[in-house]
């Protein structure tokens, strides 16, 4: 059995850490001994999170990752504070602006900027800090929180689905690029997760679907374990594997299945 990965002395940056999956990822890493930098647009939740983590050496940075100038400022602040990063967790994301026929152009653009351009900006601007990290057994690493929606399109969410398909493509491209400079790359594709930004109240009210909804700690644990075991892709729920394979094999029949699901599955917008 291989030696367990020690997080003591390692520095992790988590975007979208004010609530949900990001917050739980930060808590999980801190509990394992890592120094955690948390990033989000809202200052007050970050302040409370740092208090929960025990304060220094953990730190919070207010940043809208959809804004390249802010991400560049973030990279400078992190460089001044730590000098390197062992793990970057690209988690920040926003929900769909709604069905294509109803969503505003501005709303859809914000989804794409946050969910897709945000991880691109963060990875690119923080790359020098990752390259400056000591090379360990599983680090440095870039982790992107994608979604089952990045493999299987979900109804009435064209912008969100497009952004997550893009994140999957980004990660698969980075699989080729970053290992050459000593940086590992992993993505995690959770299914429905009940969070502040993505409430699953209506889904959980349906007996046949409630079982599929996860809580953020489960995803956070899966993410950290994925890094520790050297995974390239983590799907969290076992049933996703056969469902994804079945959709690929279904071919043109996927359109009829999708139309049926669009009528059956509630989405909270």
Coordinates of C-alpha atoms in Angstrom, one line a residue:
X1 CA 0.0 0.0 0.0
X2 CA 1.4 3.4 -1.0
X3 CA 2.1 6.0 1.7
X4 CA -0.8 8.4 2.4
X5 CA -0.4 11.9 1.0
X6 CA 0.4 14.5 3.7
X7 CA -1.2 17.9 3.2
X8 CA 0.8 19.6 6.0
X9 CA 2.8 22.4 4.5
X10 CA 0.8 22.5 1.2
X11 CA -1.1 25.5 0.0
X12 CA -4.5 25.1 -1.7
X13 CA -6.5 27.8 -3.4
X14 CA -10.3 27.2 -3.8
X15 CA -12.5 29.5 -5.9
X16 CA -16.2 29.8 -5.2
X17 CA -15.5 29.1 -1.6
X18 CA -18.3 31.2 0.0
X19 CA -20.8 28.4 0.1
X20 CA -21.6 24.9 -1.2
X21 CA -19.0 22.6 -2.6
X22 CA -16.2 25.2 -2.5
X23 CA -16.7 25.9 1.2
X24 CA -16.7 22.2 2.0
X25 CA -13.6 21.6 -0.1
X26 CA -11.8 24.4 1.9
X27 CA -12.9 22.8 5.2
X28 CA -11.8 19.4 4.1
X29 CA -8.3 20.5 3.0
X30 CA -7.8 22.6 6.2
X31 CA -8.8 19.6 8.3
X32 CA -6.1 17.6 6.6
X33 CA -3.5 20.2 7.4
X34 CA -3.2 22.3 4.3
X35 CA -3.1 26.1 4.2
X36 CA -6.2 27.2 2.3
X37 CA -6.8 30.4 0.4
X38 CA -10.5 30.9 -0.3
X39 CA -11.8 33.0 -3.1
X40 CA -15.3 34.4 -3.9
X41 CA -17.2 37.5 -4.8
X42 CA -18.7 38.0 -1.3
X43 CA -16.5 39.2 1.5
X44 CA -18.6 38.4 4.5
X45 CA -19.0 34.6 3.9
X46 CA -15.3 34.4 3.3
X47 CA -14.6 36.1 6.6
X48 CA -16.8 33.7 8.5
X49 CA -15.2 30.8 6.7
X50 CA -11.7 31.9 7.7
X51 CA -12.8 32.1 11.3
X52 CA -14.2 28.6 11.0
X53 CA -10.9 27.4 9.6
X54 CA -9.0 28.9 12.5
X55 CA -7.6 32.0 11.0
X56 CA -4.0 32.5 10.0
X57 CA -2.3 31.0 7.9
X58 CA -5.5 30.6 6.0
X59 CA -6.6 33.7 4.0
X60 CA -9.5 35.0 2.0
X61 CA -9.4 37.0 -1.3
X62 CA -12.4 38.7 -2.8
X63 CA -12.4 38.2 -6.6
X64 CA -14.8 37.8 -9.4
X65 CA -13.1 35.2 -11.5
X66 CA -15.1 36.3 -14.6
X67 CA -13.0 39.5 -14.6
X68 CA -9.5 38.9 -16.0
X69 CA -8.1 42.1 -14.3
X70 CA -9.3 40.8 -10.9
X71 CA -7.8 37.4 -11.5
X72 CA -4.5 39.0 -12.3
X73 CA -4.7 41.0 -9.1
X74 CA -5.5 37.8 -7.2
X75 CA -2.4 36.1 -8.7
X76 CA -0.2 39.0 -7.5
X77 CA -1.7 38.9 -3.9
X78 CA -1.2 35.1 -3.7
X79 CA 2.4 35.4 -4.9
X80 CA 3.1 38.0 -2.2
X81 CA 1.4 35.8 0.4
X82 CA 2.8 32.3 -0.4
X83 CA 5.1 32.3 -3.4
X84 CA 3.6 29.1 -4.8
X85 CA 0.5 27.0 -5.0
X86 CA 0.3 23.2 -4.6
X87 CA -3.3 22.8 -5.7
X88 CA -5.7 25.1 -7.6
X89 CA -9.4 24.1 -7.3
X90 CA -11.5 25.8 -10.0
X91 CA -14.9 25.5 -8.4
X92 CA -16.7 28.8 -8.8
X93 CA -19.8 28.6 -11.0
X94 CA -23.2 30.1 -11.5
X95 CA -26.5 28.5 -12.5
X96 CA -28.2 28.8 -15.9
X97 CA -29.8 32.0 -16.9
X98 CA -32.8 30.0 -18.0
X99 CA -34.1 28.4 -21.2
X100 CA -32.6 29.9 -24.4
X101 CA -35.8 31.6 -25.4
X102 CA -36.2 33.3 -22.1
X103 CA -32.7 34.1 -20.9
X104 CA -31.1 37.5 -21.5
X105 CA -27.9 37.8 -23.5
X106 CA -26.2 39.4 -20.5
X107 CA -27.3 36.5 -18.2
X108 CA -26.0 33.9 -20.6
X109 CA -22.7 35.7 -21.1
X110 CA -22.2 35.8 -17.3
X111 CA -22.7 32.1 -17.1
X112 CA -20.1 31.5 -19.8
X113 CA -17.7 34.0 -18.3
X114 CA -17.9 32.6 -14.8
X115 CA -18.1 28.9 -15.5
X116 CA -15.7 28.6 -18.5
X117 CA -13.6 31.7 -18.8
X118 CA -13.1 31.9 -15.1
X119 CA -11.3 28.5 -14.9
X120 CA -9.3 29.5 -18.0
X121 CA -8.3 32.8 -16.4
X122 CA -7.4 31.3 -13.0
X123 CA -5.4 28.4 -14.5
X124 CA -3.4 30.7 -16.8
X125 CA -2.7 33.5 -14.3
X126 CA -1.9 31.1 -11.4
X127 CA 0.2 28.8 -13.5
X128 CA 3.5 30.4 -12.5
X129 CA 2.7 29.8 -8.9
X130 CA 1.8 26.1 -9.6
X131 CA 5.1 25.7 -11.5
X132 CA 6.9 27.2 -8.5
X133 CA 5.6 24.5 -6.2
X134 CA 7.8 21.7 -5.0
X135 CA 7.0 18.6 -7.0
X136 CA 5.4 15.9 -4.8
X137 CA 3.7 12.6 -5.4
X138 CA 0.4 14.1 -6.4
X139 CA 1.1 17.8 -6.5
X140 CA 1.1 20.4 -7.9
X141 CA -2.3 19.9 -9.4
X142 CA -5.1 21.8 -11.1
X143 CA -8.6 20.5 -10.3
X144 CA -11.7 21.6 -12.1
X145 CA -15.2 21.1 -10.8
X146 CA -17.2 20.3 -13.9
X147 CA -20.5 18.5 -13.8
X148 CA -22.5 15.5 -15.2
X149 CA -23.9 18.4 -17.3
X150 CA -20.5 18.5 -19.0
X151 CA -21.0 15.0 -20.3
X152 CA -24.8 14.7 -20.6
X153 CA -26.8 17.8 -21.6
X154 CA -29.6 18.8 -19.2
X155 CA -32.8 20.4 -20.3
X156 CA -33.6 24.1 -20.4
X157 CA -30.0 25.0 -19.5
X158 CA -28.2 25.5 -22.8
X159 CA -25.8 28.1 -21.4
X160 CA -24.9 26.1 -18.3
X161 CA -24.5 22.9 -20.3
X162 CA -22.3 24.6 -22.9
X163 CA -20.1 26.0 -20.1
X164 CA -19.6 22.7 -18.4
X165 CA -19.0 20.9 -21.7
X166 CA -16.3 23.6 -22.2
X167 CA -14.8 22.9 -18.8
X168 CA -14.6 19.2 -19.6
X169 CA -12.9 20.0 -22.9
X170 CA -10.5 22.4 -21.2
X171 CA -9.5 19.8 -18.6
X172 CA -9.0 17.1 -21.2
X173 CA -6.8 19.5 -23.2
X174 CA -4.8 20.3 -20.0
X175 CA -4.3 16.6 -19.5
X176 CA -2.0 16.8 -22.5
X177 CA -0.3 20.2 -21.7
X178 CA 0.4 20.5 -18.0
X179 CA 1.9 17.1 -17.0
X180 CA 4.8 18.1 -19.4
X181 CA 5.7 20.8 -16.9
X182 CA 5.1 18.7 -13.8
X183 CA 1.5 19.7 -13.0
X184 CA -1.2 17.1 -12.5
X185 CA -4.7 17.7 -13.9
X186 CA -8.0 16.3 -12.6
X187 CA -11.7 17.1 -13.0
X188 CA -14.7 16.0 -10.9
X189 CA -18.1 15.6 -12.4
X190 CA -20.7 15.5 -9.7
X191 CA -24.4 15.0 -10.3
X192 CA -27.1 17.1 -8.6
X193 CA -25.8 18.7 -5.4
X194 CA -28.1 20.7 -3.1
X195 CA -26.4 24.0 -2.4
X196 CA -27.2 27.7 -1.9
X197 CA -26.6 28.5 -5.6
X198 CA -28.1 25.3 -6.9
X199 CA -31.1 24.4 -4.7
X200 CA -32.6 21.0 -5.3
X201 CA -35.8 21.3 -3.3
X202 CA -38.1 20.4 -6.1
X203 CA -36.0 17.4 -7.2
X204 CA -35.7 16.1 -3.6
X205 CA -39.4 16.2 -3.3
X206 CA -39.8 13.6 -6.1
X207 CA -39.4 10.1 -4.5
X208 CA -37.9 8.6 -7.7
X209 CA -35.2 11.3 -7.9
X210 CA -34.4 12.4 -4.4
X211 CA -31.8 9.6 -3.9
X212 CA -29.6 11.1 -6.6
X213 CA -29.2 14.4 -4.9
X214 CA -25.9 14.7 -2.9
X215 CA -24.7 17.0 -0.2
X216 CA -21.5 19.2 -0.6
X217 CA -19.3 17.3 1.9
X218 CA -19.6 14.1 -0.1
X219 CA -18.3 15.9 -3.2
X220 CA -15.5 17.5 -1.2
X221 CA -14.3 14.2 0.1
X222 CA -14.4 12.6 -3.3
X223 CA -12.4 15.5 -4.7
X224 CA -9.6 15.2 -2.1
X225 CA -9.5 11.4 -2.4
X226 CA -9.3 11.8 -6.2
X227 CA -6.2 13.9 -5.9
X228 CA -4.7 11.5 -3.3
X229 CA -5.1 8.5 -5.5
X230 CA -3.9 10.3 -8.7
X231 CA -7.3 10.2 -10.6
X232 CA -7.8 12.0 -13.8
X233 CA -11.6 12.1 -13.6
X234 CA -13.9 11.6 -10.6
X235 CA -17.6 11.0 -11.2
X236 CA -18.6 10.6 -7.5
X237 CA -21.7 8.5 -8.1
X238 CA -21.3 5.0 -9.4
X239 CA -24.5 5.1 -11.5
X240 CA -23.1 7.9 -13.7
X241 CA -20.8 5.5 -15.5
X242 CA -23.5 3.3 -17.1
X243 CA -25.8 6.3 -17.7
X244 CA -23.1 8.1 -19.6
X245 CA -22.2 5.0 -21.6
X246 CA -25.9 4.4 -22.4
X247 CA -26.4 7.9 -23.7
X248 CA -23.5 7.5 -26.1
X249 CA -24.8 4.1 -27.3
X250 CA -28.3 5.5 -27.7
X251 CA -27.3 7.6 -30.7
X252 CA -30.2 9.5 -32.3
X253 CA -32.6 8.1 -29.7
X254 CA -31.0 10.5 -27.3
X255 CA -33.2 13.3 -28.7
X256 CA -36.4 11.5 -27.8
X257 CA -35.1 10.6 -24.3
X258 CA -34.0 14.2 -23.8
X259 CA -37.5 15.5 -24.7
X260 CA -39.0 13.1 -22.2
X261 CA -36.7 14.1 -19.5
X262 CA -37.3 17.8 -20.2
X263 CA -41.0 17.2 -19.3
X264 CA -40.3 15.1 -16.2
X265 CA -37.4 16.8 -14.5
X266 CA -38.1 20.1 -12.6
X267 CA -35.5 22.8 -12.7
X268 CA -35.6 25.7 -10.2
X269 CA -35.7 28.8 -12.3

